[in-house]
C-alpha cells in the first residue's frame, strides 16, 4: 500500500503570528484567530527592522486592540482614574474606533455599568472630543436600529448608555427629549417601559438642566396612564417613576461622587439629533496602512506627554487581558 504523506502541523503561535503580520488573512483556518500572549506579539515586533512597514503597523494595531480591550474590561469605580491614565498611554487617536467599540461592547454586555463607562469617556472627551463624539453617534445609531427592529433588549440597554452620557453632559439634553417624544408618540408596552428606564436613569440631570422638558415627558406619561391602553405592569412602572420623581431622584443621582471626575466647565457637549445623517467612521474599525505612521506615532507621544507629563513614557503593563475580536 502506498504510504500516506505525513500531515505537517504548523505551530499555532506561528499561524497566529502570520495572522497578526498580515501573511495569513484574519480568521483563516482553525488557528487564524488564536489568542496570542502580548509577550509573543512584542517579541515579533522587536524582530521587525522596518518600523514603517505594513507588517509592523499591523502588529502594533493588534497590540493596540489587545491593550484597549484589556483596560476597558477591567475598569471599575475604584480603578477608573488609573485606567484612564493607562488608556491615554496608548495611541487612542489611532485606535479611537477600537476604544469606542470596546466601550460599547462592554456596556452592551453589562448595561448596569453604563455610568462607569460614561465617566471614563467623559475624562477622555475633555482631551480628545472626537472620541466622545464618535461614541455618541454610534450610540444614537444603535438606538435607531434597535427601535426600527423592535428589539426591546438592545433598546433598553442603549438608552442606559445615552442616559449616562446625558448625565455626564457628553450629549445635549435635547437628544433625551427627542428620544422620549419618539417612544411616546405611539405608545406601546415596550416603548413606555423604555422611557421609564431612561427617565429613571437621567431624570435628575434633566430636572436640573431642562425642567420644562422633563415636565412635558411626565405629562405625556400621565395621559398614557389615564388612557389605560397599556398593560397593568407598565402602568405600575409609570406610577413607580412618579414616586422616584417625588423623591427628587434621590436613589438615582445624575453622577455618583466617585464618578464625578470632570469639572462642568471643562466638559465638551456634543449635539446630535436622532434624525440626522451620522458619519460613523466605520473605516476606522479596521487596520489600514499609514504612510506617515512614524510621524503620527511621534505626534501622539507629544500629545501624551502634554496630557500626562514627561514620565508617561513608561508602559502601563496592563494589556495582558483582552477580549479579542476577529476583525482587523
Coordinates of N, CA, C and O in Angstrom, one line a residue, residues 97-266:
X97 N -11.6 54.3 17.2 CA -12.8 53.4 16.9 C -12.7 52.1 17.7 O -13.7 51.5 18.2
X98 N -11.4 51.6 18.0 CA -11.3 50.5 18.8 C -11.7 50.7 20.2 O -12.4 49.9 20.9
X99 N -11.4 51.9 20.8 CA -11.9 52.3 22.1 C -13.4 52.4 22.2 O -14.0 51.9 23.1
X100 N -14.0 53.0 21.2 CA -15.4 53.2 21.1 C -16.1 51.8 21.1 O -17.1 51.6 21.8
X101 N -15.6 51.0 20.2 CA -16.2 49.7 20.0 C -16.1 48.8 21.3 O -17.0 48.1 21.7
X102 N -14.9 48.9 21.9 CA -14.7 48.2 23.2 C -15.6 48.7 24.3 O -16.2 47.8 25.0
X103 N -15.8 50.0 24.4 CA -16.7 50.5 25.4 C -18.1 50.1 25.2 O -18.9 49.7 26.1
X104 N -18.6 50.2 23.9 CA -20.0 49.8 23.6 C -20.2 48.4 23.8 O -21.3 47.9 24.2
X105 N -19.2 47.5 23.4 CA -19.4 46.1 23.6 C -19.5 45.7 25.1 O -20.3 44.9 25.5
X106 N -18.6 46.4 25.9 CA -18.6 46.1 27.3 C -19.9 46.6 27.9 O -20.6 45.9 28.8
X107 N -20.4 47.8 27.5 CA -21.7 48.3 28.0 C -22.8 47.5 27.6 O -23.8 47.3 28.4
X108 N -22.8 47.0 26.4 CA -23.9 46.1 25.9 C -24.0 44.8 26.7 O -25.1 44.3 27.0
X109 N -22.9 44.3 27.2 CA -22.8 43.1 28.0 C -23.2 43.4 29.4 O -23.8 42.5 30.1
X110 N -22.9 44.6 29.9 CA -23.2 45.0 31.3 C -23.8 46.4 31.4 O -23.1 47.3 31.7
X111 N -25.1 46.5 31.0 CA -25.7 47.9 30.9 C -25.7 48.6 32.3 O -25.7 49.8 32.3
X112 N -25.7 47.8 33.4 CA -25.7 48.5 34.7 C -24.4 49.2 35.0 O -24.3 49.9 36.0
X113 N -23.3 48.9 34.2 CA -22.1 49.6 34.4 C -22.0 50.8 33.5 O -20.9 51.4 33.3
X114 N -23.1 51.3 32.9 CA -23.1 52.4 31.9 C -22.5 53.6 32.5 O -21.7 54.4 31.8
X115 N -22.7 53.9 33.8 CA -22.2 55.1 34.4 C -20.7 55.1 34.5 O -20.0 56.1 34.3
X116 N -20.1 53.9 34.7 CA -18.7 53.8 34.8 C -18.0 54.1 33.4 O -17.1 54.9 33.3
X117 N -18.6 53.5 32.4 CA -18.1 53.7 31.0 C -18.2 55.1 30.6 O -17.3 55.7 29.9
X118 N -19.4 55.7 30.9 CA -19.6 57.1 30.5 C -18.6 58.1 31.3 O -18.1 59.0 30.7
X119 N -18.3 57.7 32.5 CA -17.4 58.6 33.3 C -16.0 58.5 32.7 O -15.3 59.5 32.6
X120 N -15.6 57.3 32.3 CA -14.3 57.1 31.7 C -14.2 57.9 30.4 O -13.2 58.6 30.2
X121 N -15.3 57.8 29.6 CA -15.3 58.6 28.3 C -15.3 60.1 28.6 O -14.7 60.8 27.8
X122 N -16.0 60.5 29.6 CA -16.1 61.9 29.9 C -14.7 62.5 30.1 O -14.4 63.7 29.7
X123 N -13.8 61.8 30.8 CA -12.5 62.3 31.0 C -11.7 62.4 29.7 O -11.1 63.5 29.4
X124 N -11.8 61.4 28.9 CA -11.1 61.3 27.6 C -11.6 62.4 26.7 O -10.9 63.0 25.9
X125 N -12.9 62.6 26.8 CA -13.6 63.6 25.9 C -13.1 65.0 26.1 O -13.1 65.8 25.2
X126 N -12.6 65.3 27.3 CA -12.1 66.7 27.6 C -10.8 66.9 26.8 O -10.5 68.1 26.5
X127 N -10.1 65.8 26.6 CA -8.8 65.9 25.9 C -8.9 65.6 24.4 O -8.2 66.2 23.6
X128 N -9.8 64.7 24.1 CA -10.0 64.2 22.7 C -11.4 64.1 22.3 O -12.0 63.0 22.3
X129 N -12.1 65.2 22.1 CA -13.6 65.2 21.9 C -14.0 64.4 20.7 O -15.2 64.0 20.7
X130 N -13.1 64.2 19.8 CA -13.5 63.4 18.6 C -13.9 61.9 19.0 O -14.7 61.3 18.3
X131 N -13.3 61.5 20.1 CA -13.6 60.1 20.6 C -15.0 60.1 21.2 O -15.8 59.2 21.0
X132 N -15.3 61.1 22.0 CA -16.6 61.2 22.6 C -17.7 61.4 21.6 O -18.8 60.8 21.7
X133 N -17.4 62.2 20.6 CA -18.4 62.4 19.5 C -18.7 61.1 18.7 O -19.8 60.8 18.4
X134 N -17.7 60.3 18.5 CA -17.8 59.1 17.7 C -18.7 58.1 18.5 O -19.6 57.5 18.0
X135 N -18.5 58.0 19.8 CA -19.3 57.1 20.6 C -20.8 57.6 20.7 O -21.7 56.8 20.6
X136 N -21.0 58.9 20.8 CA -22.3 59.4 20.9 C -23.1 59.1 19.6 O -24.2 58.6 19.6
X137 N -22.4 59.3 18.4 CA -23.0 59.0 17.1 C -23.4 57.5 17.0 O -24.4 57.2 16.5
X138 N -22.4 56.7 17.4 CA -22.7 55.2 17.3 C -23.8 54.7 18.3 O -24.5 53.8 18.0
X139 N -23.8 55.4 19.4 CA -24.9 55.0 20.4 C -26.3 55.4 19.8 O -27.2 54.7 19.9
X140 N -26.4 56.6 19.2 CA -27.6 57.0 18.6 C -28.0 56.1 17.5 O -29.2 55.7 17.3
X141 N -27.0 55.8 16.6 CA -27.3 54.8 15.5 C -27.7 53.5 16.0 O -28.7 52.9 15.5
X142 N -27.1 53.0 17.1 CA -27.6 51.7 17.7 C -29.0 51.8 18.2 O -29.8 50.8 18.0
X143 N -29.3 52.9 18.8 CA -30.7 53.0 19.3 C -31.7 53.0 18.1 O -32.7 52.4 18.1
X144 N -31.4 53.8 17.1 CA -32.3 53.9 15.9 C -32.5 52.5 15.3 O -33.6 52.2 14.9
X145 N -31.4 51.8 15.1 CA -31.5 50.4 14.6 C -32.4 49.5 15.4 O -33.2 48.8 14.9
X146 N -32.1 49.5 16.7 CA -32.9 48.7 17.6 C -34.4 49.1 17.7 O -35.2 48.2 17.7
X147 N -34.6 50.4 17.6 CA -36.0 50.9 17.6 C -36.8 50.4 16.4 O -37.9 49.9 16.4
X148 N -36.1 50.5 15.2 CA -36.8 50.1 14.0 C -37.0 48.6 14.0 O -38.0 48.1 13.4
X149 N -36.2 47.8 14.6 CA -36.3 46.4 14.6 C -37.2 45.9 15.8 O -37.3 44.7 16.0
X150 N -37.6 46.8 16.6 CA -38.4 46.5 17.8 C -37.7 45.5 18.7 O -38.2 44.6 19.3
X151 N -36.4 45.8 18.8 CA -35.5 45.0 19.7 C -35.5 45.6 21.1 O -34.7 46.5 21.4
X152 N -36.4 45.1 22.0 CA -36.5 45.7 23.3 C -35.3 45.6 24.1 O -34.9 46.6 24.8
X153 N -34.6 44.5 24.1 CA -33.4 44.3 24.9 C -32.3 45.3 24.6 O -31.7 45.9 25.5
X154 N -32.0 45.4 23.3 CA -31.0 46.3 22.9 C -31.4 47.8 23.2 O -30.6 48.6 23.6
X155 N -32.7 48.1 22.9 CA -33.2 49.4 23.2 C -33.0 49.8 24.7 O -32.5 50.9 25.0
X156 N -33.4 48.9 25.5 CA -33.3 49.2 27.0 C -31.9 49.3 27.4 O -31.5 50.1 28.3
X157 N -31.0 48.6 26.8 CA -29.6 48.7 27.1 C -28.9 49.9 26.6 O -28.2 50.6 27.4
X158 N -29.2 50.3 25.4 CA -28.5 51.5 24.8 C -29.1 52.8 25.4 O -28.4 53.8 25.5
X159 N -30.4 52.8 25.9 CA -30.9 54.1 26.5 C -30.2 54.3 27.8 O -30.1 55.4 28.3
X160 N -29.8 53.2 28.5 CA -29.0 53.4 29.7 C -27.7 54.1 29.4 O -27.2 54.9 30.2
X161 N -27.1 53.7 28.3 CA -25.8 54.4 27.9 C -26.1 55.8 27.5 O -25.3 56.7 28.0
X162 N -27.1 56.1 26.8 CA -27.4 57.5 26.4 C -27.7 58.3 27.6 O -27.3 59.5 27.8
X163 N -28.5 57.7 28.6 CA -28.8 58.4 29.8 C -27.5 58.8 30.6 O -27.4 59.9 31.1
X164 N -26.6 57.9 30.6 CA -25.3 58.1 31.3 C -24.5 59.2 30.6 O -23.8 60.0 31.2
X165 N -24.6 59.3 29.3 CA -23.9 60.3 28.5 C -24.6 61.7 28.8 O -23.9 62.7 28.9
X166 N -25.9 61.7 28.9 CA -26.6 62.9 29.3 C -26.2 63.4 30.7 O -25.9 64.6 30.9
X167 N -26.1 62.4 31.6 CA -25.7 62.8 33.0 C -24.3 63.4 33.0 O -24.0 64.3 33.8
X168 N -23.4 62.9 32.2 CA -22.0 63.4 32.2 C -21.9 64.6 31.2 O -20.8 65.1 31.1
X169 N -23.0 65.1 30.7 CA -23.0 66.3 29.8 C -22.2 66.0 28.5 O -21.6 66.9 27.9
X170 N -22.1 64.8 28.1 CA -21.4 64.4 26.9 C -22.3 64.7 25.7 O -21.8 64.9 24.6
X171 N -23.6 64.6 25.9 CA -24.5 64.8 24.9 C -25.6 65.8 25.4 O -25.9 65.8 26.5
X172 N -26.1 66.6 24.4 CA -27.1 67.7 24.8 C -28.4 67.0 25.2 O -28.8 66.0 24.7
X173 N -29.1 67.7 26.2 CA -30.3 67.2 26.7 C -31.5 67.1 25.7 O -32.5 66.4 25.8
X174 N -31.3 67.9 24.6 CA -32.4 67.8 23.5 C -32.5 66.4 22.9 O -33.6 66.0 22.5
X175 N -31.4 65.7 22.9 CA -31.4 64.3 22.4 C -32.3 63.5 23.3 O -33.1 62.6 22.8
X176 N -32.2 63.7 24.6 CA -33.1 63.0 25.6 C -34.6 63.2 25.3 O -35.4 62.3 25.3
X177 N -34.9 64.5 25.1 CA -36.3 64.9 24.8 C -36.7 64.3 23.5 O -37.9 63.7 23.4
X178 N -35.9 64.3 22.5 CA -36.2 63.7 21.2 C -36.5 62.2 21.4 O -37.5 61.7 20.8
X179 N -35.7 61.5 22.1 CA -35.9 60.1 22.3 C -37.2 59.8 23.0 O -37.9 58.9 22.5
X180 N -37.5 60.5 24.0 CA -38.8 60.3 24.7 C -40.0 60.6 23.8 O -41.0 59.9 23.9
X181 N -39.9 61.7 23.1 CA -41.0 62.0 22.2 C -41.3 60.9 21.2 O -42.4 60.5 20.9
X182 N -40.2 60.4 20.6 CA -40.3 59.3 19.6 C -41.0 58.1 20.2 O -41.9 57.5 19.6
X183 N -40.5 57.7 21.4 CA -41.0 56.5 22.0 C -42.5 56.6 22.5 O -43.2 55.6 22.6
X184 N -42.9 57.9 22.9 CA -44.2 58.1 23.4 C -45.2 58.5 22.4 O -46.4 58.7 22.7
X185 N -44.7 58.7 21.1 CA -45.6 59.2 20.1 C -46.8 58.2 19.8 O -47.9 58.6 19.7
X186 N -46.4 57.0 19.7 CA -47.4 55.9 19.6 C -47.0 54.9 20.6 O -46.3 53.9 20.3
X187 N -47.5 55.1 21.8 CA -47.0 54.3 22.9 C -47.4 52.8 22.9 O -48.5 52.5 22.5
X188 N -46.5 52.0 23.2 CA -46.7 50.5 23.4 C -46.1 50.1 24.7 O -45.4 50.9 25.4
X189 N -46.4 48.9 25.2 CA -45.9 48.5 26.4 C -44.4 48.6 26.5 O -43.8 49.1 27.4
X190 N -43.7 48.2 25.4 CA -42.3 48.2 25.3 C -41.7 49.6 25.3 O -40.7 49.9 26.0
X191 N -42.3 50.5 24.5 CA -41.8 51.8 24.3 C -41.9 52.6 25.6 O -41.0 53.4 26.0
X192 N -43.0 52.4 26.3 CA -43.2 53.1 27.6 C -42.3 52.6 28.6 O -41.7 53.4 29.4
X193 N -42.0 51.3 28.6 CA -41.1 50.7 29.6 C -39.7 51.3 29.3 O -39.0 51.6 30.3
X194 N -39.3 51.5 28.1 CA -38.0 52.0 27.7 C -37.9 53.4 28.2 O -36.8 53.8 28.7
X195 N -38.9 54.2 28.1 CA -38.9 55.6 28.5 C -38.8 55.7 30.1 O -38.0 56.5 30.6
X196 N -39.5 54.8 30.8 CA -39.4 54.7 32.2 C -38.0 54.4 32.6 O -37.4 55.1 33.5
X197 N -37.3 53.5 32.0 CA -35.9 53.1 32.2 C -35.0 54.3 32.0 O -34.2 54.7 32.8
X198 N -35.3 55.0 30.9 CA -34.4 56.1 30.5 C -34.6 57.3 31.5 O -33.6 57.8 32.0
X199 N -35.8 57.7 31.8 CA -36.0 58.8 32.7 C -35.6 58.5 34.1 O -35.1 59.4 34.8
X200 N -35.7 57.3 34.5 CA -35.2 56.9 35.8 C -33.7 57.2 35.9 O -33.2 57.7 36.9
X201 N -33.0 56.8 34.8 CA -31.5 57.0 34.8 C -31.0 58.4 34.7 O -30.0 58.8 35.4
X202 N -31.7 59.2 33.9 CA -31.2 60.6 33.7 C -32.2 61.7 34.1 O -32.0 62.9 33.8
X203 N -33.3 61.3 34.8 CA -34.2 62.3 35.3 C -33.7 63.4 36.1 O -34.0 64.6 36.0
X204 N -32.7 63.0 37.0 CA -32.1 64.0 37.9 C -31.4 65.1 37.1 O -31.5 66.3 37.4
X205 N -30.7 64.7 36.1 CA -29.9 65.7 35.2 C -30.9 66.5 34.5 O -30.7 67.7 34.3
X206 N -32.0 65.9 33.9 CA -33.0 66.7 33.1 C -33.7 67.7 34.0 O -34.0 68.8 33.6
X207 N -33.9 67.3 35.3 CA -34.6 68.2 36.2 C -33.8 69.4 36.5 O -34.3 70.5 36.7
X208 N -32.5 69.3 36.4 CA -31.6 70.4 36.7 C -31.4 71.3 35.4 O -31.4 72.5 35.5
X209 N -31.2 70.7 34.3 CA -30.8 71.5 33.1 C -32.0 71.8 32.2 O -32.0 72.8 31.5
X210 N -33.1 71.0 32.3 CA -34.3 71.3 31.4 C -35.6 70.8 32.1 O -36.2 69.9 31.7
X211 N -36.0 71.5 33.2 CA -37.1 71.1 34.0 C -38.4 71.1 33.1 O -39.3 70.2 33.3
X212 N -38.6 72.1 32.2 CA -39.8 72.1 31.4 C -39.9 70.9 30.5 O -41.0 70.3 30.3
X213 N -38.8 70.5 29.9 CA -38.8 69.3 29.1 C -39.2 68.0 29.9 O -40.0 67.2 29.5
X214 N -38.6 67.9 31.1 CA -39.0 66.8 32.0 C -40.5 66.8 32.3 O -41.1 65.8 32.3
X215 N -41.0 68.0 32.6 CA -42.4 68.1 32.9 C -43.3 67.7 31.7 O -44.3 67.0 31.9
X216 N -42.9 68.0 30.5 CA -43.6 67.6 29.3 C -43.6 66.1 29.2 O -44.6 65.5 28.8
X217 N -42.5 65.4 29.5 CA -42.5 64.0 29.5 C -43.4 63.3 30.5 O -44.2 62.4 30.2
X218 N -43.4 63.9 31.7 CA -44.3 63.3 32.7 C -45.8 63.6 32.4 O -46.6 62.8 32.7
X219 N -46.1 64.7 31.8 CA -47.5 65.0 31.4 C -47.9 64.0 30.3 O -49.1 63.5 30.4
X220 N -47.0 63.6 29.4 CA -47.4 62.6 28.4 C -47.6 61.3 29.0 O -48.5 60.5 28.7
X221 N -46.7 60.9 30.0 CA -46.9 59.7 30.7 C -48.2 59.6 31.5 O -48.9 58.6 31.6
X222 N -48.6 60.8 32.1 CA -49.8 60.9 32.8 C -51.0 60.6 31.9 O -52.0 59.9 32.3
X223 N -51.0 61.2 30.7 CA -52.1 61.0 29.8 C -52.2 59.5 29.3 O -53.3 58.9 29.2
X224 N -51.0 58.9 29.1 CA -51.0 57.5 28.7 C -51.5 56.6 29.9 O -52.3 55.7 29.7
X225 N -51.2 57.0 31.1 CA -51.7 56.3 32.3 C -53.2 56.4 32.3 O -53.9 55.4 32.6
X226 N -53.8 57.5 32.1 CA -55.2 57.7 32.2 C -56.0 57.1 31.0 O -57.1 56.6 31.2
X227 N -55.3 56.9 29.9 CA -55.9 56.2 28.8 C -56.1 54.8 29.1 O -57.1 54.1 28.5
X228 N -55.3 54.2 29.8 CA -55.4 52.8 30.3 C -55.3 51.8 29.2 O -55.7 50.6 29.3
X229 N -54.6 52.1 28.1 CA -54.4 51.2 27.0 C -53.2 50.3 27.1 O -53.1 49.3 26.3
X230 N -52.4 50.6 28.0 CA -51.2 49.7 28.2 C -51.4 48.7 29.3 O -52.3 48.8 30.1
X231 N -50.5 47.8 29.4 CA -50.6 46.7 30.3 C -50.5 47.2 31.8 O -49.8 48.2 32.0
X232 N -51.1 46.5 32.7 CA -51.1 46.9 34.1 C -49.7 47.0 34.7 O -49.3 47.9 35.4
X233 N -48.8 46.1 34.2 CA -47.5 46.1 34.7 C -46.8 47.4 34.4 O -46.0 47.9 35.2
X234 N -47.0 47.8 33.1 CA -46.3 49.1 32.7 C -46.9 50.3 33.4 O -46.2 51.2 33.7
X235 N -48.2 50.2 33.7 CA -48.9 51.3 34.4 C -48.2 51.4 35.8 O -48.0 52.5 36.3
X236 N -48.0 50.3 36.4 CA -47.3 50.3 37.7 C -45.9 50.9 37.6 O -45.4 51.6 38.5
X237 N -45.2 50.6 36.5 CA -43.9 51.2 36.3 C -44.0 52.7 36.2 O -43.1 53.4 36.7
X238 N -45.0 53.3 35.5 CA -45.2 54.7 35.4 C -45.4 55.3 36.8 O -44.8 56.3 37.2
X239 N -46.3 54.6 37.6 CA -46.5 55.1 38.9 C -45.3 55.1 39.8 O -45.0 56.0 40.6
X240 N -44.4 54.1 39.6 CA -43.2 54.0 40.3 C -42.2 55.1 39.9 O -41.5 55.7 40.8
X241 N -42.3 55.5 38.6 CA -41.4 56.6 38.2 C -41.9 57.9 38.8 O -41.0 58.8 39.1
X242 N -43.2 58.1 39.0 CA -43.7 59.3 39.6 C -43.2 59.4 41.1 O -42.9 60.4 41.6
X243 N -43.1 58.2 41.7 CA -42.6 58.1 43.1 C -41.1 58.5 43.1 O -40.7 59.2 44.0
X244 N -40.4 58.0 42.1 CA -39.0 58.4 42.0 C -38.8 59.9 41.9 O -37.9 60.5 42.5
X245 N -39.7 60.5 41.0 CA -39.6 61.9 40.8 C -39.9 62.7 42.1 O -39.3 63.7 42.4
X246 N -40.9 62.2 42.8 CA -41.3 62.9 44.0 C -40.2 62.9 45.1 O -40.1 63.8 45.9
X247 N -39.3 61.9 45.0 CA -38.2 61.8 45.9 C -37.0 62.6 45.4 O -35.9 62.5 45.9
X248 N -37.2 63.4 44.3 CA -36.2 64.1 43.6 C -35.0 63.2 43.1 O -33.8 63.6 43.2
X249 N -35.4 62.0 42.7 CA -34.4 61.1 42.1 C -33.3 60.8 43.2 O -32.2 60.6 42.8
X250 N -33.7 60.7 44.4 CA -32.7 60.5 45.5 C -31.9 59.3 45.3 O -30.7 59.3 45.6
X251 N -32.5 58.2 44.8 CA -31.7 56.9 44.6 C -31.1 56.9 43.2 O -30.4 55.9 43.0
X252 N -31.3 57.9 42.4 CA -30.7 57.9 41.1 C -30.1 59.2 40.8 O -30.5 60.0 39.9
X253 N -29.0 59.6 41.5 CA -28.3 60.8 41.2 C -27.7 60.9 39.8 O -27.4 59.8 39.2
X254 N -27.6 62.1 39.2 CA -27.1 62.2 37.9 C -25.7 61.6 37.8 O -25.4 60.8 36.9
X255 N -24.8 61.9 38.7 CA -23.4 61.5 38.7 C -23.1 61.1 40.2 O -23.2 61.9 41.1
X256 N -22.6 59.9 40.3 CA -22.1 59.5 41.7 C -20.9 60.2 42.0 O -20.0 60.5 41.1
X257 N -20.7 60.6 43.3 CA -19.5 61.4 43.7 C -18.2 60.8 43.2 O -17.3 61.5 42.7
X258 N -18.0 59.5 43.3 CA -16.8 58.8 42.9 C -16.6 58.8 41.4 O -15.5 58.5 40.9
X259 N -17.7 59.1 40.6 CA -17.5 59.2 39.1 C -17.6 60.6 38.6 O -17.7 60.8 37.4
X260 N -17.6 61.5 39.5 CA -17.6 63.0 39.1 C -16.2 63.4 38.9 O -15.6 64.0 39.8
X261 N -15.7 63.1 37.8 CA -14.2 63.3 37.5 C -13.9 64.6 36.7 O -12.7 64.9 36.5
X262 N -14.9 65.2 36.1 CA -14.7 66.3 35.2 C -15.5 67.6 35.7 O -16.7 67.5 36.0
X263 N -14.8 68.7 35.7 CA -15.5 69.9 36.0 C -16.4 70.3 34.9 O -16.1 70.1 33.7
X264 N -17.6 70.9 35.3 CA -18.6 71.2 34.3 C -18.1 72.1 33.2 O -18.4 71.9 32.0
X265 N -17.3 73.0 33.5 CA -16.8 74.0 32.5 C -15.8 73.3 31.6 O -15.5 73.9 30.5
X266 N -15.2 72.2 32.0 CA -14.2 71.5 31.1 C -14.9 70.5 30.1 O -14.2 70.1 29.1

